[in-house]
Short mmCIF file of C-alpha atoms in Angstrom, two decimals:
data_model
loop_
_atom_site.label_atom_id
_atom_site.label_comp_id
_atom_site.label_asym_id
_atom_site.label_seq_id
_atom_site.Cartn_x
_atom_site.Cartn_y
_atom_site.Cartn_z
CA MET A 1 -10.02 -11.64 19.89
CA THR A 2 -6.30 -10.38 19.02
CA ALA A 3 -7.04 -10.70 15.68
CA GLY A 4 -10.71 -8.96 16.28
CA ALA A 5 -8.28 -5.95 17.34
CA PHE A 6 -6.28 -5.77 13.86
CA SER A 7 -9.58 -6.22 12.02
CA PHE A 8 -11.01 -2.80 13.87
CA GLY A 9 -8.05 -1.00 13.15
CA PHE A 10 -8.37 -1.67 9.41
CA LEU A 11 -11.43 -0.16 9.86
CA VAL A 12 -10.67 2.61 11.68
CA SER A 13 -7.81 3.61 8.98
CA ALA A 14 -10.49 3.39 6.52
CA ILE A 15 -12.95 6.46 8.26
CA LEU A 16 -9.64 7.87 9.02
CA SER A 17 -8.63 8.08 5.18
CA PRO A 18 -10.39 11.01 3.90
CA SER A 19 -9.81 13.41 7.00
CA LEU A 20 -5.96 12.61 6.47
CA GLY A 21 -5.99 13.22 2.96
CA ARG A 22 -7.61 16.91 3.98
CA LEU A 23 -5.70 17.69 6.87
CA MET A 24 -2.55 16.93 4.59
CA ASP A 25 -3.71 19.47 1.62
CA ARG A 26 -4.18 22.04 4.77
CA ARG A 27 -1.49 21.36 7.11
CA GLY A 28 1.20 19.43 5.40
CA PRO A 29 2.63 15.74 6.85
CA ARG A 30 4.82 16.86 9.83
CA VAL A 31 1.33 17.51 11.47
CA VAL A 32 0.04 13.86 9.73
CA MET A 33 2.85 12.00 10.55
CA GLU A 34 3.21 13.31 14.53
CA MET A 35 -0.25 12.77 14.54
CA GLY A 36 0.51 8.58 13.32
CA VAL A 37 3.67 8.56 15.60
CA ALA A 38 1.74 10.05 18.74
CA LEU A 39 -1.18 7.66 18.13
CA MET A 40 0.83 4.63 17.38
CA ALA A 41 3.23 4.88 20.55
CA SER A 42 0.38 5.35 23.14
CA GLY A 43 -1.03 2.53 21.69
CA LEU A 44 1.65 0.60 22.70
CA LEU A 45 2.43 1.86 25.37
CA LEU A 46 -0.97 1.24 27.04
CA ALA A 47 -1.86 -2.17 25.44
CA PRO A 48 0.25 -3.90 28.04
CA LEU A 49 -2.46 -2.69 30.83
CA ALA A 50 -5.00 -3.87 28.86
CA SER A 51 -7.64 -6.31 31.23
CA GLN A 52 -10.79 -5.85 29.24
CA PRO A 53 -11.08 -7.22 26.01
CA TRP A 54 -12.10 -3.49 24.48
CA HIS A 55 -8.42 -2.15 25.70
CA LEU A 56 -7.25 -4.21 22.89
CA TYR A 57 -9.97 -2.99 20.29
CA VAL A 58 -8.63 0.61 21.78
CA THR A 59 -4.93 0.25 21.71
CA LEU A 60 -3.78 -1.78 19.09
CA GLY A 61 -7.01 -1.38 17.48
CA VAL A 62 -7.78 2.07 17.14
CA PHE A 63 -4.63 4.16 18.24
CA VAL A 64 -1.61 1.68 16.69
CA GLY A 65 -3.62 0.70 13.70
CA GLY A 66 -4.87 4.70 13.37
CA GLY A 67 -1.94 5.87 13.79
CA SER A 68 0.45 3.64 11.14
CA VAL A 69 -1.82 4.48 8.66
CA CYS A 70 -0.95 8.05 8.84
CA VAL A 71 2.63 7.28 8.78
CA SER A 72 2.62 3.76 6.12
CA TYR A 73 1.64 3.92 2.39
CA THR A 74 -1.50 5.97 3.03
CA GLY A 75 0.54 9.02 4.94
CA GLN A 76 3.31 8.94 2.56
CA SER A 77 1.53 8.95 -0.57
CA LEU A 78 -0.46 11.83 0.08
CA TYR A 79 2.86 14.35 -0.41
CA LEU A 80 5.46 12.34 -1.75
CA PRO A 81 4.04 12.05 -5.54
CA ASN A 82 4.63 15.75 -5.32
CA TRP A 83 8.06 16.23 -5.05
CA PHE A 84 8.79 13.55 -8.29
CA VAL A 85 7.83 13.80 -11.81
CA ARG A 86 9.83 12.30 -14.15
CA ARG A 87 10.79 9.10 -11.55
CA ARG A 88 7.79 9.47 -9.50
CA GLY A 89 7.63 5.55 -9.95
CA LEU A 90 11.09 4.74 -8.67
CA ALA A 91 10.94 7.44 -5.96
CA LEU A 92 7.59 6.04 -4.32
CA SER A 93 9.54 2.26 -4.69
CA ILE A 94 12.45 3.29 -2.81
CA ALA A 95 10.58 4.86 -0.21
CA PHE A 96 7.99 1.59 0.13
CA SER A 97 10.62 -1.13 -0.18
CA GLY A 98 11.52 0.14 3.74
CA VAL A 99 8.61 -1.46 4.76
CA GLY A 100 10.34 -4.95 3.48
CA VAL A 101 13.61 -4.22 5.55
CA GLY A 102 11.86 -3.11 8.44
CA SER A 103 10.14 -6.27 8.58
CA ILE A 104 13.20 -8.18 7.73
CA ILE A 105 14.90 -5.79 10.64
CA LEU A 106 12.12 -5.55 13.62
CA LEU A 107 10.39 -8.61 13.37
CA PRO A 108 12.91 -11.62 14.05
CA TRP A 109 14.03 -9.10 17.14
CA LEU A 110 10.35 -8.21 18.44
CA GLN A 111 9.93 -12.07 18.00
CA THR A 112 13.29 -12.96 20.14
CA LEU A 113 11.81 -9.99 22.73
CA ILE A 114 8.69 -11.70 22.67
CA GLY A 115 10.23 -15.32 23.91
CA ARG A 116 11.91 -14.05 26.69
CA ALA A 117 10.55 -11.01 28.02
CA GLY A 118 7.05 -11.00 26.99
CA TRP A 119 4.85 -9.49 24.28
CA ARG A 120 4.13 -6.38 27.11
CA ALA A 121 8.05 -5.78 27.17
CA ALA A 122 8.15 -6.06 22.86
CA CYS A 123 5.32 -3.39 23.21
CA TRP A 124 7.00 -1.17 25.48
CA ALA A 125 10.01 -1.62 23.57
CA LEU A 126 8.57 -0.91 20.04
CA ALA A 127 6.86 2.22 21.47
CA VAL A 128 10.87 3.27 22.61
CA LEU A 129 12.23 2.83 18.97
CA VAL A 130 8.78 4.78 17.45
CA LEU A 131 9.29 7.82 19.41
CA ALA A 132 13.27 7.92 18.75
CA VAL A 133 13.07 7.08 15.57
CA LEU A 134 10.05 8.15 13.70
CA ALA A 135 9.49 11.14 15.89
CA PRO A 136 12.86 13.45 15.23
CA LEU A 137 12.80 11.82 11.21
CA ASN A 138 8.93 13.13 10.79
CA LEU A 139 10.00 16.41 11.62
CA LEU A 140 11.57 16.70 8.31
CA PRO A 141 8.99 16.34 5.26
CA ARG A 142 7.42 18.95 3.84
CA ARG A 143 4.01 18.53 1.67
CA ARG A 144 5.28 20.51 -1.63
CA PRO A 145 9.21 21.24 -2.83
CA GLU A 146 7.06 24.83 -3.90
CA ASP A 147 6.70 25.48 0.13
CA MET A 148 10.73 25.45 0.23
CA GLY A 149 11.46 27.31 -2.75
CA LEU A 150 12.43 23.95 -4.85
CA GLU A 151 11.01 22.18 -7.84
CA PRO A 152 9.60 18.78 -8.87
CA ASP A 153 12.49 16.26 -9.21
CA GLY A 154 15.42 19.01 -7.94
CA ASP A 155 14.89 21.20 -10.85
CA ALA A 156 16.94 24.48 -10.72
CA SER A 157 14.15 27.22 -11.60
CA SER A 158 10.19 27.05 -12.15
CA ARG A 159 11.00 27.26 -15.78
CA ALA A 160 12.85 24.67 -16.08
CA ALA A 161 9.93 22.47 -13.95
CA THR A 162 7.15 23.79 -15.97
CA GLY A 163 8.65 22.87 -19.34
CA GLY A 164 9.24 19.30 -17.89
CA GLN A 165 6.02 19.05 -16.70
CA ALA A 166 4.02 20.39 -19.54
CA ALA A 167 5.89 18.70 -21.63
CA ASN A 168 4.75 15.43 -20.43
CA VAL A 169 0.57 16.66 -20.67
CA VAL A 170 -1.14 14.61 -22.61
CA ASP A 171 -4.95 15.86 -22.14
CA ALA A 172 -4.44 19.43 -21.68
CA ALA A 173 -7.84 20.20 -20.91
CA TRP A 174 -8.23 17.34 -18.21
CA ALA A 175 -5.06 18.72 -16.68
CA ALA A 176 -6.18 22.06 -16.48
CA VAL A 177 -8.94 21.70 -14.31
CA ASP A 178 -8.06 22.89 -10.33
CA TRP A 179 -9.54 19.19 -9.46
CA THR A 180 -10.93 18.93 -6.15
CA LEU A 181 -12.48 16.08 -4.35
CA GLY A 182 -16.13 16.63 -5.99
CA ARG A 183 -15.17 17.29 -8.89
CA ALA A 184 -12.96 14.17 -9.23
CA ALA A 185 -15.57 12.01 -7.59
CA ARG A 186 -17.97 13.24 -11.07
CA THR A 187 -15.46 11.43 -13.03
CA ALA A 188 -15.72 7.82 -14.04
CA ARG A 189 -12.15 7.88 -13.76
CA PHE A 190 -11.91 8.41 -10.12
CA TRP A 191 -14.45 5.43 -9.84
CA TRP A 192 -12.24 2.82 -11.73
CA ILE A 193 -9.34 3.64 -9.82
CA MET A 194 -11.67 2.86 -6.69
CA VAL A 195 -12.43 -0.63 -7.96
CA GLY A 196 -8.57 -0.70 -8.97
CA TYR A 197 -7.40 -0.73 -5.65
CA PHE A 198 -10.29 -3.12 -4.09
CA GLY A 199 -9.70 -5.58 -6.14
CA GLY A 200 -5.81 -5.20 -5.94
CA LEU A 201 -5.68 -5.03 -1.90
CA PHE A 202 -8.63 -7.37 -1.74
CA ALA A 203 -5.96 -9.90 -3.45
CA TRP A 204 -3.43 -9.17 -1.48
CA TYR A 205 -4.41 -9.10 2.10
CA ALA A 206 -6.54 -12.29 1.21
CA VAL A 207 -3.32 -14.49 0.79
CA GLN A 208 -0.44 -12.39 3.09
CA VAL A 209 -3.38 -13.07 5.93
CA HIS A 210 -4.47 -16.84 5.16
CA GLN A 211 -1.48 -18.73 3.24
CA THR A 212 0.60 -19.32 6.25
CA LYS A 213 -2.53 -21.69 7.84
CA TYR A 214 -3.05 -22.99 4.24
CA LEU A 215 0.25 -24.39 3.52
CA ILE A 216 0.22 -25.73 6.73
CA GLU A 217 -3.54 -27.46 5.85
CA ILE A 218 -1.34 -28.88 2.78
CA GLY A 219 1.37 -30.94 4.29
CA TRP A 220 4.32 -27.54 4.95
CA SER A 221 5.58 -27.62 8.25
CA PRO A 222 4.91 -23.97 10.40
CA GLY A 223 8.67 -23.60 10.22
CA TYR A 224 8.81 -23.43 6.30
CA ALA A 225 5.13 -21.74 6.43
CA ALA A 226 6.90 -19.18 8.56
CA TRP A 227 9.81 -18.72 5.89
CA ALA A 228 7.87 -18.16 2.74
CA LEU A 229 5.72 -15.74 4.39
CA GLY A 230 9.14 -13.80 5.67
CA PHE A 231 10.83 -14.24 2.41
CA VAL A 232 7.53 -12.64 0.36
CA SER A 233 8.91 -9.70 2.17
CA LEU A 234 12.72 -10.24 1.15
CA VAL A 235 12.62 -10.45 -2.27
CA ALA A 236 9.22 -8.00 -2.52
CA ILE A 237 12.83 -5.39 -2.02
CA PRO A 238 14.64 -5.44 -5.20
CA GLY A 239 10.73 -5.82 -6.91
CA GLN A 240 9.70 -2.92 -6.29
CA ILE A 241 12.38 -0.80 -6.55
CA VAL A 242 12.60 -2.52 -10.23
CA LEU A 243 9.04 -2.17 -11.11
CA GLY A 244 8.65 1.19 -10.11
CA HIS A 245 11.40 2.95 -12.27
CA LEU A 246 9.73 0.16 -14.85
CA SER A 247 6.91 2.40 -14.58
CA ASP A 248 8.42 5.88 -15.52
CA ARG A 249 9.30 4.07 -18.70
CA ILE A 250 6.36 1.45 -20.01
CA GLY A 251 3.35 3.50 -18.20
CA ARG A 252 1.75 3.28 -14.27
CA GLU A 253 -0.78 0.45 -16.21
CA TRP A 254 1.23 -1.99 -16.81
CA VAL A 255 3.36 -2.24 -13.95
CA TRP A 256 -0.34 -2.38 -11.94
CA THR A 257 -0.70 -5.48 -14.42
CA VAL A 258 2.44 -6.83 -13.59
CA GLY A 259 1.65 -6.23 -10.47
CA SER A 260 -1.81 -8.04 -10.33
CA LEU A 261 -0.69 -11.05 -12.67
CA GLY A 262 1.91 -11.75 -10.03
CA PHE A 263 -0.85 -12.05 -7.27
CA ALA A 264 -2.97 -14.35 -9.86
CA ILE A 265 0.14 -16.59 -10.30
CA CYS A 266 0.45 -16.90 -6.93
CA TYR A 267 -2.85 -18.06 -6.30
CA LEU A 268 -2.21 -20.52 -8.99
CA ALA A 269 0.24 -22.00 -7.19
CA LEU A 270 -1.56 -22.56 -3.94
CA ILE A 271 -3.85 -24.53 -5.42
CA LEU A 272 -1.74 -26.66 -7.66
CA MET A 273 0.26 -26.74 -4.34
CA ARG A 274 -3.23 -28.74 -2.81
CA HIS A 275 -2.60 -32.01 -5.19
CA SER A 276 1.12 -31.14 -5.44
CA PRO A 277 3.67 -29.24 -2.67
CA THR A 278 6.56 -29.40 -3.95
CA PRO A 279 9.79 -26.47 -3.77
CA ALA A 280 9.67 -25.63 -6.93
CA LEU A 281 5.39 -24.47 -6.64
CA LEU A 282 6.31 -22.88 -3.10
CA TRP A 283 9.12 -20.62 -4.73
CA LEU A 284 6.90 -19.91 -7.60
CA MET A 285 4.27 -18.58 -5.25
CA VAL A 286 6.85 -16.58 -2.58
CA VAL A 287 8.49 -15.01 -6.00
CA SER A 288 5.35 -14.25 -8.04
CA GLN A 289 3.81 -12.16 -4.77
CA GLY A 290 6.52 -10.69 -4.08
CA LEU A 291 8.86 -9.83 -6.78
CA LEU A 292 5.78 -9.07 -8.85
CA GLY A 293 2.48 -8.46 -6.66
CA TYR A 294 4.21 -6.35 -4.06
CA GLY A 295 5.14 -4.00 -7.20
CA LEU A 296 1.61 -2.30 -6.72
CA THR A 297 2.77 -0.22 -4.43
CA SER A 298 5.20 1.30 -6.10
CA VAL A 299 2.55 3.09 -8.53
CA VAL A 300 -0.43 3.75 -5.70
CA GLY A 301 -0.09 6.90 -5.55
CA ALA A 302 1.26 7.77 -8.56
CA ILE A 303 -1.70 6.71 -10.77
CA PRO A 304 -4.19 8.77 -8.89
CA ALA A 305 -1.38 11.53 -9.00
CA GLU A 306 -1.16 11.81 -12.84
CA ILE A 307 -4.69 12.06 -13.04
CA PHE A 308 -6.33 14.48 -10.57
CA GLN A 309 -2.81 16.41 -9.84
CA GLY A 310 -3.40 19.63 -7.78
CA ARG A 311 -3.72 21.25 -4.21
CA HIS A 312 -6.46 18.66 -3.50
CA TYR A 313 -4.63 15.87 -4.13
CA GLY A 314 -4.43 14.54 -0.94
CA SER A 315 -8.31 14.60 -0.25
CA ILE A 316 -8.90 12.67 -3.58
CA PHE A 317 -6.42 9.97 -2.53
CA GLY A 318 -7.38 10.12 0.85
CA THR A 319 -10.76 9.52 0.04
CA MET A 320 -9.67 6.49 -2.49
CA MET A 321 -7.44 4.65 -0.07
CA LEU A 322 -11.50 4.13 1.95
CA ALA A 323 -11.72 1.35 -1.43
CA ALA A 324 -7.99 0.27 -0.98
CA ILE A 325 -8.75 -1.08 3.07
CA GLY A 326 -12.01 -1.84 2.32
CA GLY A 327 -10.58 -4.47 -0.01
CA GLY A 328 -7.93 -4.78 2.29
CA ALA A 329 -10.16 -5.86 4.99
CA ALA A 330 -12.79 -7.57 3.28
CA GLY A 331 -10.00 -9.95 1.05
CA PRO A 332 -9.15 -11.76 4.21
CA TRP A 333 -12.59 -11.92 5.91
CA ILE A 334 -14.56 -13.34 3.03
CA THR A 335 -11.95 -15.70 2.06
CA GLY A 336 -11.95 -17.22 5.85
CA VAL A 337 -16.07 -17.07 5.44
CA ILE A 338 -15.96 -19.28 1.68
CA TYR A 339 -13.47 -21.65 3.86
CA ASP A 340 -15.94 -21.96 6.81
CA ALA A 341 -18.65 -22.71 4.64
CA THR A 342 -16.83 -25.48 2.02
CA GLY A 343 -14.13 -26.52 4.55
CA SER A 344 -11.68 -25.32 1.60
CA TYR A 345 -9.63 -21.97 0.23
CA THR A 346 -9.91 -23.31 -3.59
CA PRO A 347 -13.47 -21.33 -4.05
CA ALA A 348 -11.73 -18.17 -1.91
CA PHE A 349 -8.46 -18.42 -3.77
CA TRP A 350 -10.45 -18.41 -7.43
CA MET A 351 -12.50 -15.75 -6.44
CA ALA A 352 -9.19 -13.71 -5.42
CA ILE A 353 -7.73 -14.23 -9.08
CA GLY A 354 -10.96 -12.43 -10.19
CA PHE A 355 -10.39 -9.75 -8.31
CA SER A 356 -6.57 -10.00 -9.42
CA ALA A 357 -7.89 -9.87 -12.92
CA LEU A 358 -10.98 -6.91 -12.33
CA SER A 359 -8.17 -4.26 -10.71
CA ALA A 360 -5.97 -5.16 -13.69
CA VAL A 361 -9.07 -3.85 -15.79
CA ALA A 362 -10.11 -0.55 -13.95
CA ILE A 363 -6.26 1.01 -14.16
CA TRP A 364 -6.18 0.31 -18.23
CA LEU A 365 -9.74 1.97 -17.95
CA ALA A 366 -8.70 5.06 -15.20
CA ALA A 367 -6.11 5.43 -18.29
CA PRO A 368 -3.21 7.94 -16.52
CA ARG A 369 -1.63 7.73 -19.91
CA LYS A 370 -4.04 9.49 -21.12
CA VAL A 371 -3.30 12.37 -18.97
CA ARG A 372 0.26 12.42 -18.83
CA ALA A 373 2.84 10.22 -20.01
CA VAL A 374 5.73 9.11 -17.95
CA ALA A 375 9.18 10.08 -18.61
CA GLY A 376 9.97 7.06 -20.87
CA ARG A 377 7.19 7.96 -23.17
CA VAL A 378 7.28 12.01 -23.14
CA HIS A 379 9.05 11.77 -26.54
CA LEU A 380 6.23 9.70 -28.00
CA ILE A 381 3.89 12.91 -27.38
CA ARG A 382 5.81 15.56 -29.04
#
C-alpha cells in the first residue's frame, strides 16, 4: 500500500511536468520551486495524520511526489541550462551531485530518527527542514542570466556571449528557428529524445527499486544489500561530475552512451551473481551503476537545450520528461510483473539491457552534436 503511494506520485509527476515547463517559461524558477516546497512540506506535515489508505496517496503521493518534481532533476533542468553554454555539462553535473550528497547525509539521520521516535516524527522533522532550508534558497534562482542583465557563462558583454554561442552552432538554419512545443513535436529529434529518456529511466529505476530484494534473494545479507544501494549514491557523486565535464569536451551523445553502458554492465553483473555471488561482481555492479550510469543526469538537461534552445525550452523539456518519468514508473512495475510470472529477475534484467542499448541509439539519432557543438569540439567546426 505504501509503495503504491509513491508509484502514484510518479504518475502525478509525469502529468505535472508539461505544466511545470509552461509555468517556468512564464513565471520563472522561483514560482515553480516555492510551489514545490509548499507541496512537499504540506504533504510531510499531513502524512502523519493519515488514517485511511487514500490519505497516504494524497499526502505522500500527490503533495510530496508532485512537489519533489518541482525542486529536483526536472525543475532544475528547466532553467539551469540557460545559464551555461561552454560548461553546461559540468554545471548540471555539479548541481545534481547534490542528490548523492543529500542521500548520504539525510537518509541515515532519517533512519535513526524513525528508529527512535517513529516515522511520523521523521515526517515532521523533514517538513521543518524543507521549509527552513529550501524555502529561502529557492528565492535566489532566476530563469535566465539576461533577466539580471548578465550573460551565459559569466561573459562580460552581450557581444562576447553572442560570439561564444554563435561559434558553436553547426546547423544555423535549425538554430535560427524559434522553437515552440508544437514545432518541436513535429521533428524526429524530439521523439528520439523521448525514446532515449524512456529507455534510460526504465533501466535506472528498475534496478534501483529491485536490486536490494534481488541481492538478498541470491544470498547476500540484508546489511550487504543495503550497503550496496547506499554506496551507489556515494560513487555517483564523482562519476556525475567527471562525466559532466567530459560531455563538454567530447559531446553529449558519448556520455549518454557511457551511462547506458554502465547500466548494461550493472545488469550483467547482477545476472552473473545468481550463479556466482562474489564480492568482485558486487563491486562491479555498484561502480558501473553509480560511477557510470548516474552520469546520465549530467546531460539530461543539456541534450534538449542544445537542440531546442530558446524562449520555450521549459515547455519542451517538461513535455519530454513525460517519457522519462514514464520510463521510471514502467521499469520497476514491468520488472515486478515479469518476476511474478516467471519467478526470476533474469528475463527482466535482459529487457533492461535492451532498453539501455535502445536509449543510447536514440540519443545518437537525436544528434545534438549536429545542431550545436560542445566547447571541446568548437575548433573542429571553424
